[in-house]
Short mmCIF file of C-alpha atoms in Angstrom, two decimals:
data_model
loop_
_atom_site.label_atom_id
_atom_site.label_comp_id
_atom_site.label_asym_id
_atom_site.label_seq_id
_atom_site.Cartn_x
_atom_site.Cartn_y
_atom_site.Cartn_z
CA UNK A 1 95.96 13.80 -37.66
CA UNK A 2 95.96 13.01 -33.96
CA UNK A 3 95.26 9.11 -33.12
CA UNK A 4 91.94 8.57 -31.82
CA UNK A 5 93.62 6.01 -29.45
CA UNK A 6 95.68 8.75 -27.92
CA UNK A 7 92.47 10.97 -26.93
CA UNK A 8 91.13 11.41 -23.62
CA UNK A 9 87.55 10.41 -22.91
CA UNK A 10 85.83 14.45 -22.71
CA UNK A 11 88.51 14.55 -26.38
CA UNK A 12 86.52 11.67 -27.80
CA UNK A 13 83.30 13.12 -26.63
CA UNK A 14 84.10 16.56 -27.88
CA UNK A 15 84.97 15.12 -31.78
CA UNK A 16 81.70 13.36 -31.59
CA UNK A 17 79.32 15.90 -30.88
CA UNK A 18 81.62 18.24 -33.32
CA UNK A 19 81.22 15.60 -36.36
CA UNK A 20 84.77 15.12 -36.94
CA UNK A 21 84.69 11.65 -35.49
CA UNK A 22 82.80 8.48 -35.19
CA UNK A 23 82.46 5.68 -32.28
CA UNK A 24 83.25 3.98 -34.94
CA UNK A 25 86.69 5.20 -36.12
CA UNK A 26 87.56 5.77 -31.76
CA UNK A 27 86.75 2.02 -31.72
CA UNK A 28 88.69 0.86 -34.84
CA UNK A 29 91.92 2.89 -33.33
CA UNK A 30 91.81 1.23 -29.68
CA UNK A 31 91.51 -2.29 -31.28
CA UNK A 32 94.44 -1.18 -33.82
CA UNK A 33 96.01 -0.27 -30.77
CA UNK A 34 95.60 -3.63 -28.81
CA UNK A 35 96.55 -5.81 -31.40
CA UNK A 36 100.24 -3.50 -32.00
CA UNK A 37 100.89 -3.09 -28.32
CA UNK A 38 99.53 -5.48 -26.37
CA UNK A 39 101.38 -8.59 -27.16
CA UNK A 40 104.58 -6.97 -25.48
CA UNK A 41 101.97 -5.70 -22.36
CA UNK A 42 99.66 -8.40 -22.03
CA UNK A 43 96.45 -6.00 -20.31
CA UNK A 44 93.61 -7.64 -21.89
CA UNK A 45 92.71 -11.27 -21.67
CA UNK A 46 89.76 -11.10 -23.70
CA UNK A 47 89.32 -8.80 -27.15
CA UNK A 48 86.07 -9.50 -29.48
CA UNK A 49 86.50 -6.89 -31.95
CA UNK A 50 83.01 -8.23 -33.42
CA UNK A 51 81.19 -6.73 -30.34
CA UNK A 52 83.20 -4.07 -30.27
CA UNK A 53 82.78 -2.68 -33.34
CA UNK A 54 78.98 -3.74 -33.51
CA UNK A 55 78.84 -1.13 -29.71
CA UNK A 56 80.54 1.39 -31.58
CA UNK A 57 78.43 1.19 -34.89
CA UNK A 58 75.52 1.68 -32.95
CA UNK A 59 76.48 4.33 -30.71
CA UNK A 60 77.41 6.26 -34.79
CA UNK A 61 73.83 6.02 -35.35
CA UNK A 62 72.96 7.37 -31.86
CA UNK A 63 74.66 10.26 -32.73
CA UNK A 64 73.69 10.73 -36.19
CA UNK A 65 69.96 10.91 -34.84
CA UNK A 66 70.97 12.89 -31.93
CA UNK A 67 69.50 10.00 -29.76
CA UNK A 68 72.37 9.57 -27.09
CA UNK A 69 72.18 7.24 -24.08
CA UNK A 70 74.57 9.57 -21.62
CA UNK A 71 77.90 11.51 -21.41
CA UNK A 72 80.34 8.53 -22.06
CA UNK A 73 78.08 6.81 -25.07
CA UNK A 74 80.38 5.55 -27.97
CA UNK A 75 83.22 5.87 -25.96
CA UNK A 76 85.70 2.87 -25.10
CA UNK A 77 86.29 1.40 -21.84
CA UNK A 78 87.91 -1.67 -20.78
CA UNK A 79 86.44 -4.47 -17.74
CA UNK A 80 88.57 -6.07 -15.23
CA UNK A 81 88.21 -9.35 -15.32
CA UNK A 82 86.40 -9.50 -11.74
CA UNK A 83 83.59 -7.70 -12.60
CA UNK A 84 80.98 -9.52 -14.50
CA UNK A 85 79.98 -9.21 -18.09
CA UNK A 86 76.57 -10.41 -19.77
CA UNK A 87 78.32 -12.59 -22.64
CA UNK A 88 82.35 -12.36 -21.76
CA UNK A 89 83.78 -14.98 -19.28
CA UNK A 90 84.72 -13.92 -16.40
CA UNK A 91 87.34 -16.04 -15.43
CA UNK A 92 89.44 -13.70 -13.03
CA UNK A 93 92.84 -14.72 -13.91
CA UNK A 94 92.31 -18.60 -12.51
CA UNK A 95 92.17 -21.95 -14.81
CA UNK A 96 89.54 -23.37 -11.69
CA UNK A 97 86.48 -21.26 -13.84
CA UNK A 98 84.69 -22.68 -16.03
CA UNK A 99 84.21 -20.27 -19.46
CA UNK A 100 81.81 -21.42 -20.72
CA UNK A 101 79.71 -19.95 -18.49
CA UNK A 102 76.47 -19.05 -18.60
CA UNK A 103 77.61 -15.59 -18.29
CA UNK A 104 74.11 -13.63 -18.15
CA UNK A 105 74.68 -10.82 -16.14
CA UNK A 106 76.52 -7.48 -15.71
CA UNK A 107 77.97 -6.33 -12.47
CA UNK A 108 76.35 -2.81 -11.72
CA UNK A 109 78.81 -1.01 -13.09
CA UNK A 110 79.45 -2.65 -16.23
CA UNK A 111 75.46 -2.55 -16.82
CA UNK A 112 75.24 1.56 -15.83
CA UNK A 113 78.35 1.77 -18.74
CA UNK A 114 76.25 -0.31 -21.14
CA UNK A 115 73.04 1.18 -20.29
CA UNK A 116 74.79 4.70 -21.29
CA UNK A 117 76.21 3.39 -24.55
CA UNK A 118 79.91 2.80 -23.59
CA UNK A 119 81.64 0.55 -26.01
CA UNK A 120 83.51 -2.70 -24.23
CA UNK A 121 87.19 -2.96 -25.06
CA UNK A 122 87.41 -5.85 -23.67
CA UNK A 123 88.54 -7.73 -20.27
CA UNK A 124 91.46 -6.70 -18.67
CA UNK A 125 94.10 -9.39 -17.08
CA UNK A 126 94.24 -9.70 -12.77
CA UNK A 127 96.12 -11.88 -10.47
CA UNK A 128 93.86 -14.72 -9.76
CA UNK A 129 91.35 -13.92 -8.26
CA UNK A 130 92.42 -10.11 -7.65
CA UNK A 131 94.39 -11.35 -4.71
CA UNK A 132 97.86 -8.99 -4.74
CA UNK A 133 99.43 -6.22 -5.61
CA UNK A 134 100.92 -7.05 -8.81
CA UNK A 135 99.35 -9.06 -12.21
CA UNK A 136 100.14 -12.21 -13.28
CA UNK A 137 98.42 -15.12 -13.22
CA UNK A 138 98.34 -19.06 -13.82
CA UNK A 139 95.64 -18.31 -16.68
CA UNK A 140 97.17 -15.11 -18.16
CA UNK A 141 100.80 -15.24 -17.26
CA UNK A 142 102.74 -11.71 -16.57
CA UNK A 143 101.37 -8.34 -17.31
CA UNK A 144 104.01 -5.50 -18.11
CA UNK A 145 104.29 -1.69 -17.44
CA UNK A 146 104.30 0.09 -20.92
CA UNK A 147 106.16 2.81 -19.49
CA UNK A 148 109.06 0.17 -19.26
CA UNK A 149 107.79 -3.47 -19.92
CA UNK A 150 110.79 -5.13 -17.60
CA UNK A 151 108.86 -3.60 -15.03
CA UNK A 152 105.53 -4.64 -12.82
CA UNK A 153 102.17 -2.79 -14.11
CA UNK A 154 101.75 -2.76 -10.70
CA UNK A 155 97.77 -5.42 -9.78
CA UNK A 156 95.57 -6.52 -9.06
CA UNK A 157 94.65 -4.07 -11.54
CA UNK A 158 97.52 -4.15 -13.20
CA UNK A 159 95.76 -4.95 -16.84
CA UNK A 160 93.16 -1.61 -16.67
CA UNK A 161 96.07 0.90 -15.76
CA UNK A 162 98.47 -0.57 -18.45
CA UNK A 163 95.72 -0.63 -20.71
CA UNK A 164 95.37 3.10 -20.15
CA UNK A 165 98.87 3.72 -19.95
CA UNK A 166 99.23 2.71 -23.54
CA UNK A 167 96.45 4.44 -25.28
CA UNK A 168 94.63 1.00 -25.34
CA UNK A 169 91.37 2.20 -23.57
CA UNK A 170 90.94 5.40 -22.54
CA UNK A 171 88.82 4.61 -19.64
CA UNK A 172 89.06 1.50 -17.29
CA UNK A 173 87.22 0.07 -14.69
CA UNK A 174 89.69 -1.52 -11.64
CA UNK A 175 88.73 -2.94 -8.28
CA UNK A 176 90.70 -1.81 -4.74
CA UNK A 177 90.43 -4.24 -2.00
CA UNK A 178 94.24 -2.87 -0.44
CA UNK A 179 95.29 -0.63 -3.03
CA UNK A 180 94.82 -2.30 -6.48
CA UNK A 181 93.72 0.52 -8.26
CA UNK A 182 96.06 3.03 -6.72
CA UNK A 183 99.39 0.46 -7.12
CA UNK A 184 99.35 0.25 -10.74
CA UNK A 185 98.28 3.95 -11.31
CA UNK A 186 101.14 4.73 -9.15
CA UNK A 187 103.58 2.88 -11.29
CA UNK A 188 101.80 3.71 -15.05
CA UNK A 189 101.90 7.42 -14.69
CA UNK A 190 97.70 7.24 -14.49
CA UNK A 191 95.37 8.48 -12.52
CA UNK A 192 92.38 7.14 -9.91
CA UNK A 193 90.26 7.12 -6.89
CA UNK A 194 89.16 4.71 -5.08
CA UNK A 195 85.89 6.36 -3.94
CA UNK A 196 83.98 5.82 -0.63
CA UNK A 197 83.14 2.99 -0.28
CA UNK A 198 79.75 1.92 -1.46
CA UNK A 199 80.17 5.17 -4.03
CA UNK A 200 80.18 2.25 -7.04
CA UNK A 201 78.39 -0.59 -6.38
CA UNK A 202 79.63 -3.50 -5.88
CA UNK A 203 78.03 -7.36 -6.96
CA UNK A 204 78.66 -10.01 -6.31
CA UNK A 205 79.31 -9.47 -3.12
CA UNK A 206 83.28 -9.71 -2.89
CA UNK A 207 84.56 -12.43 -0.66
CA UNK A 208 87.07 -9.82 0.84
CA UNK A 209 83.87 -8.32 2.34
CA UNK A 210 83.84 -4.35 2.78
CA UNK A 211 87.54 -3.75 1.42
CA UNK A 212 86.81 -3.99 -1.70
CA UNK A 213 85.72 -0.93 -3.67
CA UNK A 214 84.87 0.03 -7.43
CA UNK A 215 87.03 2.36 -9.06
CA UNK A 216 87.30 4.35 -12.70
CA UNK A 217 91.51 4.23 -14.09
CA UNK A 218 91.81 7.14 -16.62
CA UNK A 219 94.63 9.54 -18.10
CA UNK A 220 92.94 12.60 -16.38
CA UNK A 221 90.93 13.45 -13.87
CA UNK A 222 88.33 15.02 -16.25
CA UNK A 223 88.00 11.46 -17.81
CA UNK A 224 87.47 9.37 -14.18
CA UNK A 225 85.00 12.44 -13.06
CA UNK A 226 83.33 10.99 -16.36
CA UNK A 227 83.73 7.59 -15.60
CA UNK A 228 82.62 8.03 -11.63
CA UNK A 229 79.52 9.77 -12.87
CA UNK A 230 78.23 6.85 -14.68
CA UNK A 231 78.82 3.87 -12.63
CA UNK A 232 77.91 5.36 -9.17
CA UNK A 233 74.50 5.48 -7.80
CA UNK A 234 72.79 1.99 -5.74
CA UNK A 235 71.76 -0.78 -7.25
CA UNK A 236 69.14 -3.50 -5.81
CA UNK A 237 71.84 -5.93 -5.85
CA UNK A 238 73.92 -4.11 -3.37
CA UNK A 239 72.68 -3.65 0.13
CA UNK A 240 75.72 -0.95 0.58
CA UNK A 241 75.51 0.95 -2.23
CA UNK A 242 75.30 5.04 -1.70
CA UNK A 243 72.61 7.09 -2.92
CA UNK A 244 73.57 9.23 -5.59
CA UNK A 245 75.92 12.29 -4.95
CA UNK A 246 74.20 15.86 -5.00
CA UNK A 247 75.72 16.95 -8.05
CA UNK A 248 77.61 15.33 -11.13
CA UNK A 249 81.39 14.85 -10.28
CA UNK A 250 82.10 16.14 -14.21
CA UNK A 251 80.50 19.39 -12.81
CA UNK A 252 82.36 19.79 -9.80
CA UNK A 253 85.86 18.83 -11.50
CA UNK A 254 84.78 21.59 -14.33
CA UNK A 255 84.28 24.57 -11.85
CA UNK A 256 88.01 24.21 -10.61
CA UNK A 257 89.08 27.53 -11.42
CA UNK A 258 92.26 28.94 -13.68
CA UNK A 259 95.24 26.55 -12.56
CA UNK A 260 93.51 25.83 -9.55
CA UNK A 261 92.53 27.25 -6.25
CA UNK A 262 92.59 25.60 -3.13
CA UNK A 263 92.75 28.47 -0.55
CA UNK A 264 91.63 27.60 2.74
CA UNK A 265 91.89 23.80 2.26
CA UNK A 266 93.39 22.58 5.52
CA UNK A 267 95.67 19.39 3.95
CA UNK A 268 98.49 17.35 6.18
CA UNK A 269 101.39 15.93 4.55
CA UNK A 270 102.65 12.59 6.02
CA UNK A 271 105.72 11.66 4.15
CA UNK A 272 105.94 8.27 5.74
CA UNK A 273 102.53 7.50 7.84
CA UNK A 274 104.95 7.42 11.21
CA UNK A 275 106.02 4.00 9.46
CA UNK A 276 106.62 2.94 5.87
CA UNK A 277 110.66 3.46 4.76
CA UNK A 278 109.98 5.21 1.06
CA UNK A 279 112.58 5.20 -1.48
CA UNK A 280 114.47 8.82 -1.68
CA UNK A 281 113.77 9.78 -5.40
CA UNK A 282 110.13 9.14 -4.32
CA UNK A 283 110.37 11.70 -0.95
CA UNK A 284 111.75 13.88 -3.30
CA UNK A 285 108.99 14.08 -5.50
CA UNK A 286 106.23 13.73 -3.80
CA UNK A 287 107.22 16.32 -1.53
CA UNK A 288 107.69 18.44 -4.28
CA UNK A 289 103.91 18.11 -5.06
CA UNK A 290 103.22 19.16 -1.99
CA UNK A 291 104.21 22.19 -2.57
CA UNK A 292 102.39 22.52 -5.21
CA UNK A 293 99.45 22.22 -2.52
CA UNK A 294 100.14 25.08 -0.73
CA UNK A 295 101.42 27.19 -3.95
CA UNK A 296 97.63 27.06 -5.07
CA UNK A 297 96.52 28.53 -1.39
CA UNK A 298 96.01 25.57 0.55
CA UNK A 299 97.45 25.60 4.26
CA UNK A 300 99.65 22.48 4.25
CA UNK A 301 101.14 20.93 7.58
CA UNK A 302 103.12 18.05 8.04
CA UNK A 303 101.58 15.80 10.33
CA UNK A 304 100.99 11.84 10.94
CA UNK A 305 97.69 10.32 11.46
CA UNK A 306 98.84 8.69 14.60
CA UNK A 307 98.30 4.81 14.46
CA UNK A 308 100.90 2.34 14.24
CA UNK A 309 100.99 -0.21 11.10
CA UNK A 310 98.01 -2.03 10.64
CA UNK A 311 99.47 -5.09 8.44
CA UNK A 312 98.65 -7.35 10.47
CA UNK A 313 94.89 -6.89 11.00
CA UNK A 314 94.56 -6.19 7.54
CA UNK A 315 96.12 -9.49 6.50
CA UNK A 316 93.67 -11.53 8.69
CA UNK A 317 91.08 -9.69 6.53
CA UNK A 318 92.32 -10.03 3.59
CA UNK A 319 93.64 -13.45 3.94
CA UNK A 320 90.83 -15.00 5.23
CA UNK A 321 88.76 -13.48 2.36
CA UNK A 322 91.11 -15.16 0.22
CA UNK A 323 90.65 -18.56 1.79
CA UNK A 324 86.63 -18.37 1.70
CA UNK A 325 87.28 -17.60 -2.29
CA UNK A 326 88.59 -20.86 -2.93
CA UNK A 327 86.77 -23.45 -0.28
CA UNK A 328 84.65 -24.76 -2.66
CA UNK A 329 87.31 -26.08 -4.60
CA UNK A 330 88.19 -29.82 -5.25
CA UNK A 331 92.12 -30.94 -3.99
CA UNK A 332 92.85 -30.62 -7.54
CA UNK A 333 91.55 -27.54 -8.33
CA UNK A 334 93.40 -25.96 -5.28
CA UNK A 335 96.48 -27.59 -6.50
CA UNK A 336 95.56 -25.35 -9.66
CA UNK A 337 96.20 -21.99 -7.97
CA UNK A 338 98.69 -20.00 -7.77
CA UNK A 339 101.52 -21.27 -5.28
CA UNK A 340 101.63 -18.36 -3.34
CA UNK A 341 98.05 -17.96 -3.53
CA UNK A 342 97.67 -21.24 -2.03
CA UNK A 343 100.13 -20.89 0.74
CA UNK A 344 97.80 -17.34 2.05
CA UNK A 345 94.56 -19.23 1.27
CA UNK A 346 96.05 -22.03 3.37
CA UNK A 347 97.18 -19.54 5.88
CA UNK A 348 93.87 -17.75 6.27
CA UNK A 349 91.26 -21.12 7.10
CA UNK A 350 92.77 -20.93 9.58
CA UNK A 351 91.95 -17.76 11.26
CA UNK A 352 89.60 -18.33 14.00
CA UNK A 353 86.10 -15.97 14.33
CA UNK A 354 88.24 -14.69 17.15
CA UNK A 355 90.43 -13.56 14.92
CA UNK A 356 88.64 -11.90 12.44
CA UNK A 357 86.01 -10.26 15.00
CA UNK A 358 89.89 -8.11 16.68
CA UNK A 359 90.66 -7.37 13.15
CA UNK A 360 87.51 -6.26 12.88
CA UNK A 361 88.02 -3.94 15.70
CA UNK A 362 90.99 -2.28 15.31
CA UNK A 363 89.33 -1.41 11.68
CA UNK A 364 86.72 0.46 13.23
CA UNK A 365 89.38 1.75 15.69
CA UNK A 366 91.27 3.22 12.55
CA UNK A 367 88.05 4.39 11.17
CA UNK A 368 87.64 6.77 14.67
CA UNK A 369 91.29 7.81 14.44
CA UNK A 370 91.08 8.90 10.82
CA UNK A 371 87.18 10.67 11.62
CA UNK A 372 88.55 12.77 14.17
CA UNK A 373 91.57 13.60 11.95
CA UNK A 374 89.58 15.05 9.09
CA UNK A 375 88.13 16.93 11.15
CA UNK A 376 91.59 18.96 11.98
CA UNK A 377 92.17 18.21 8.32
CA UNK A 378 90.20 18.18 4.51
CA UNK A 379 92.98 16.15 2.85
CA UNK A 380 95.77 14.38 3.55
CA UNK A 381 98.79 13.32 1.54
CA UNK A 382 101.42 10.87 0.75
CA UNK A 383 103.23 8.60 -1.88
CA UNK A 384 100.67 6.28 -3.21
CA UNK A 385 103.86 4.00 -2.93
CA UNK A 386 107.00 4.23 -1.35
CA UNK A 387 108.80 2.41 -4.46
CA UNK A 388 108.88 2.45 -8.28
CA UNK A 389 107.66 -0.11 -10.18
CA UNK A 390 110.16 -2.89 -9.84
CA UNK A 391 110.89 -6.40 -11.93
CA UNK A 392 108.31 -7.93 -13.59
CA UNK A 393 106.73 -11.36 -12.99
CA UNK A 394 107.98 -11.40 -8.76
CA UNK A 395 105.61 -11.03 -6.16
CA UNK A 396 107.81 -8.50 -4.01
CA UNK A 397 110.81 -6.26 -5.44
CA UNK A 398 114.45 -7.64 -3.80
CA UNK A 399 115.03 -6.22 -0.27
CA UNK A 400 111.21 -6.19 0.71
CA UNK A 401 110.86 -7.08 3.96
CA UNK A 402 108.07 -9.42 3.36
CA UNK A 403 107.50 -11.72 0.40
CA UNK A 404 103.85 -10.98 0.75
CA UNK A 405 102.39 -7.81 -1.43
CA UNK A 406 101.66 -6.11 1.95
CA UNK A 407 104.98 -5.67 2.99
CA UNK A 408 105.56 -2.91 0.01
CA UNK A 409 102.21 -0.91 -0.45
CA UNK A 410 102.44 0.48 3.40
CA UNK A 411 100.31 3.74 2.18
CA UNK A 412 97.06 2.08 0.71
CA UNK A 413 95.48 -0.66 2.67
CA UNK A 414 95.15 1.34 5.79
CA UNK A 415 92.11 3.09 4.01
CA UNK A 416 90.15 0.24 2.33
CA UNK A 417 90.04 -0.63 6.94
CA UNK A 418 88.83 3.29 6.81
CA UNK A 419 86.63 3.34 3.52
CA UNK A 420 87.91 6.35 2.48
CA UNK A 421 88.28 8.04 -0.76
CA UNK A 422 91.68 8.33 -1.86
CA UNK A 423 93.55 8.94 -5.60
CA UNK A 424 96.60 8.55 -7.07
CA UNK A 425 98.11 11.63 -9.29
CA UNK A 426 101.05 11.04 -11.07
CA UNK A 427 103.57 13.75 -9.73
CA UNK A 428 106.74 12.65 -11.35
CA UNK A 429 109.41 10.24 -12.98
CA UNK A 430 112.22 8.78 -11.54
CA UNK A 431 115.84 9.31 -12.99
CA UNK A 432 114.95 6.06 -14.81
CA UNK A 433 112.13 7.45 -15.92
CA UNK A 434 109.70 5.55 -13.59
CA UNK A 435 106.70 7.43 -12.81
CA UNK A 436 105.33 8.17 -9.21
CA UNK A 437 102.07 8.73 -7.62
CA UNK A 438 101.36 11.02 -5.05
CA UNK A 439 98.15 10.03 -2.83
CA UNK A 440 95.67 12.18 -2.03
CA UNK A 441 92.87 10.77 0.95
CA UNK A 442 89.86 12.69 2.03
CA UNK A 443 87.22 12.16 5.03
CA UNK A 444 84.56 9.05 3.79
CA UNK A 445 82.30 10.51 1.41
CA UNK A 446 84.65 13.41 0.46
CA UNK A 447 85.21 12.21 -2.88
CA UNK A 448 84.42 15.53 -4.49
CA UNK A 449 86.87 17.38 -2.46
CA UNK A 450 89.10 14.54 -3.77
CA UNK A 451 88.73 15.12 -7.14
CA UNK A 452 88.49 19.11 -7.21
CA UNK A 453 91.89 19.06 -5.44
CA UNK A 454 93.40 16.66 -7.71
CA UNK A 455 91.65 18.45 -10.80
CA UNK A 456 93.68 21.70 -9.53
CA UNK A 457 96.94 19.99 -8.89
CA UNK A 458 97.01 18.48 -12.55
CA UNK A 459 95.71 21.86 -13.87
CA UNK A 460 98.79 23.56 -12.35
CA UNK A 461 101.13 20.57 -13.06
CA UNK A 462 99.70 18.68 -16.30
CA UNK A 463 101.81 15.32 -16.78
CA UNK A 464 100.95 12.31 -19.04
CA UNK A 465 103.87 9.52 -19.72
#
């Protein structure tokens, strides 16, 4: 008999409503799981297999009496440690948290899953406080790629994609704020979107203002269609939350036809952006996906958005966010972090408004650029990143030319400035056996075009790791 911890979300649902599985026994299987695996991984940070079975018992008699909250009830999903939790710490990979709390309150997504009947996991491990591209912490120490544990999971949310990776939770919530959803699904082998922004909302507010975005982490794209169903919608507590989309994104996904058809779809193909260097196994393969592209009907081009890197601006942003995250802390505490951390944090105080108001501006300038190239285009692709996942437990893989996260993820921050939707599909492995993601970014509030395309480009080309 197949392990329950090896099903997909819509497999899970499907045994439930057939009677030939419990909440219950999907539960017992992902904790089994957790306890085997995850000492070698290190995804989750927090585990309470009392709660988790007490979720799962409940959502059994939800389905005996045919009483069921929504689509995803009884089925197990794991919380980044950033988003909060009504009786779980949130401590978000930092010793400068209190835990014991009070911890009263769910961030909108986490109460939409628990409203619906989900059944917690547990908390999945971040860099503190979510702040680059790969996971370790001071608090939680290094998270490792279960495709090959030498290697980076890839952060900030590095703990929800290995999670995933290794049957440990088959759905995940992750945050983006430069690309730290679509890093470590590029390096697992799993898949995501980071939707429009405002598609999930977001609370508390995150200190790296409108960057930072929501995002489901799944095996599939039938799961995250799932997943993005639940959690999206506004919520009081978010002034910039979307109203709902017109139709389910489960629905959409579903009506991709046969192995896919995506005639008409006008997509560009930048290989490199007009800047990032990308290592050659990766060209290879991701332009081999693109082909895929235009073998299901779509008219493919290769073609450059047209704007120069925006690292810079983006690091004002992002660094200054990162500064305002930790003023309130004592000498002490900031002695605390983590040294790199401290050195950015340190770096953006002292940003002027000046500053932040031209970052600001060449944001919206990037936001104009990429409006008016939708509108020659639907999609456009690249690698998620130009690089495998590289040694564990460093900051930057040797040869980067920056020691900062930024100067290796060239291909995702530019559209947290833009707000747009855009996914990772895994498209490949390596020689080594490395997996590789191939990026797929539509016009802001696209997302369903996202997903329908990426649905028909895993129908065509199924891959798990």
């Amino acid at each position: 008999m197949t392990d329950p911890a090896d099903l997909t979300a819509a497999d899970l649902i499907d045994g439930y409503r057939a009677g030939t599985l419990s909440p219950v026994e999907a539960a017992s299987a992902v904790l089994a799981r957790i306890e085997r695996d995850d000492p070698r991984i290190n995804a989750f940070c927090l585990v309470d297999p009392d709660t988790t079975l007490a979720m799962a018992r409940a959502s059994a008699e939800r389905w005996r009496r045919g009483t069921t909250l929504g689509p995803l009830d009884g089925v197990p999903v794991s919380i980044k440690d950033v988003l909060l939790t009504e009786g779980w710490p949130t401590l978000r990979g930092s010793t400068t948290i209190d835990p014991s709390g009070p911890w009263t309150e769910d961030a909108p997504s986490v109460a939409r899953l628990r409203e619906q009947g989900a059944v917690f996991a547990g908390k999945t491990t971040t860099p503190e406080f979510a702040w680059k591209g790969v996971t370790d912490s001071p608090l939680t120490g290094v998270t490792r790629n279960p495709v090959d544990p030498s290697r980076t999971a890839g952060g900030s949310s590095g703990g929800a994609a290995a999670a995933v990776a290794a049957g440990m939770a088959p759905l995940a919530l992750g945050t983006d704020g430069g690309g730290s959803v679509r890093i470590p699904a590029s390096f697992t082998g799993t898949f995501t979107i980071k939707p429009t922004y405002g598609r999930i909302p977001h609370y508390p507010a995150s200190p790296f203002g409108t960057l930072a975005h929501v995002g489901p982490m799944t095996n599939t794209v039938e799961d995250a269609a799932l997943l993005l169903d639940a959690v999206c919608g506004p919520d009081a507590r978010d002034w910039s939350a979307l109203a709902p989309p017109d139709a389910p994104f489960a629905v959409r996904t579903a009506a991709v036809p046969g192995p896919g058809d995506l005639t008409g779809l006008r997509v560009a193909y930048s290989p490199t952006l007009g800047f990032a260097r990308v290592d050659p196994e990766v060209a290879a393969l991701v332009a081999a996906a693109v082909e895929t592209f235009a073998e299901l009907g779509a008219k493919v081009e290769e073609a450059d958005p047209g704007f120069e890197d925006p690292v810079e601006e983006f690091e004002v942003l992002w660094f200054a966010g990162a500064a305002k995250v930790v003023e309130h802390l004592t000498p002490e505490r900031f002695a605390a972090l983590d040294p790199a951390l401290r050195e950015n944090c340190e770096r953006g105080a002292r940003y002027s408004a000046l500053d932040y108001l031209a970052a600001t501006a060449r944001r919206m300038e990037l936001g104009r650029l990429m409006g008016l190239f939708h509108q020659r285009y639907d999609l456009l692709l690249t690698p998620t990143m130009p690089i495998p996942a590289f040694e564990a437990g460093v900051d930057a893989p040797a040869g980067s030319p920056s020691p900062r996260w930024t100067g290796w993820t060239p291909f995702t921050y530019p559209f947290n400035m833009t707000q747009q939707p855009a996914a990772s599909l895994p498209c490949g492995t390596t020689a080594a056996g490395l997996p590789v993601g191939l990026q797929v970014v539509g016009a802001r509030h696209a997302d369903a075009l996202v997903m329908n395309a990426c649905r028909a480009f895993e129908t065509a080309r199924p891959w798990r790791p």
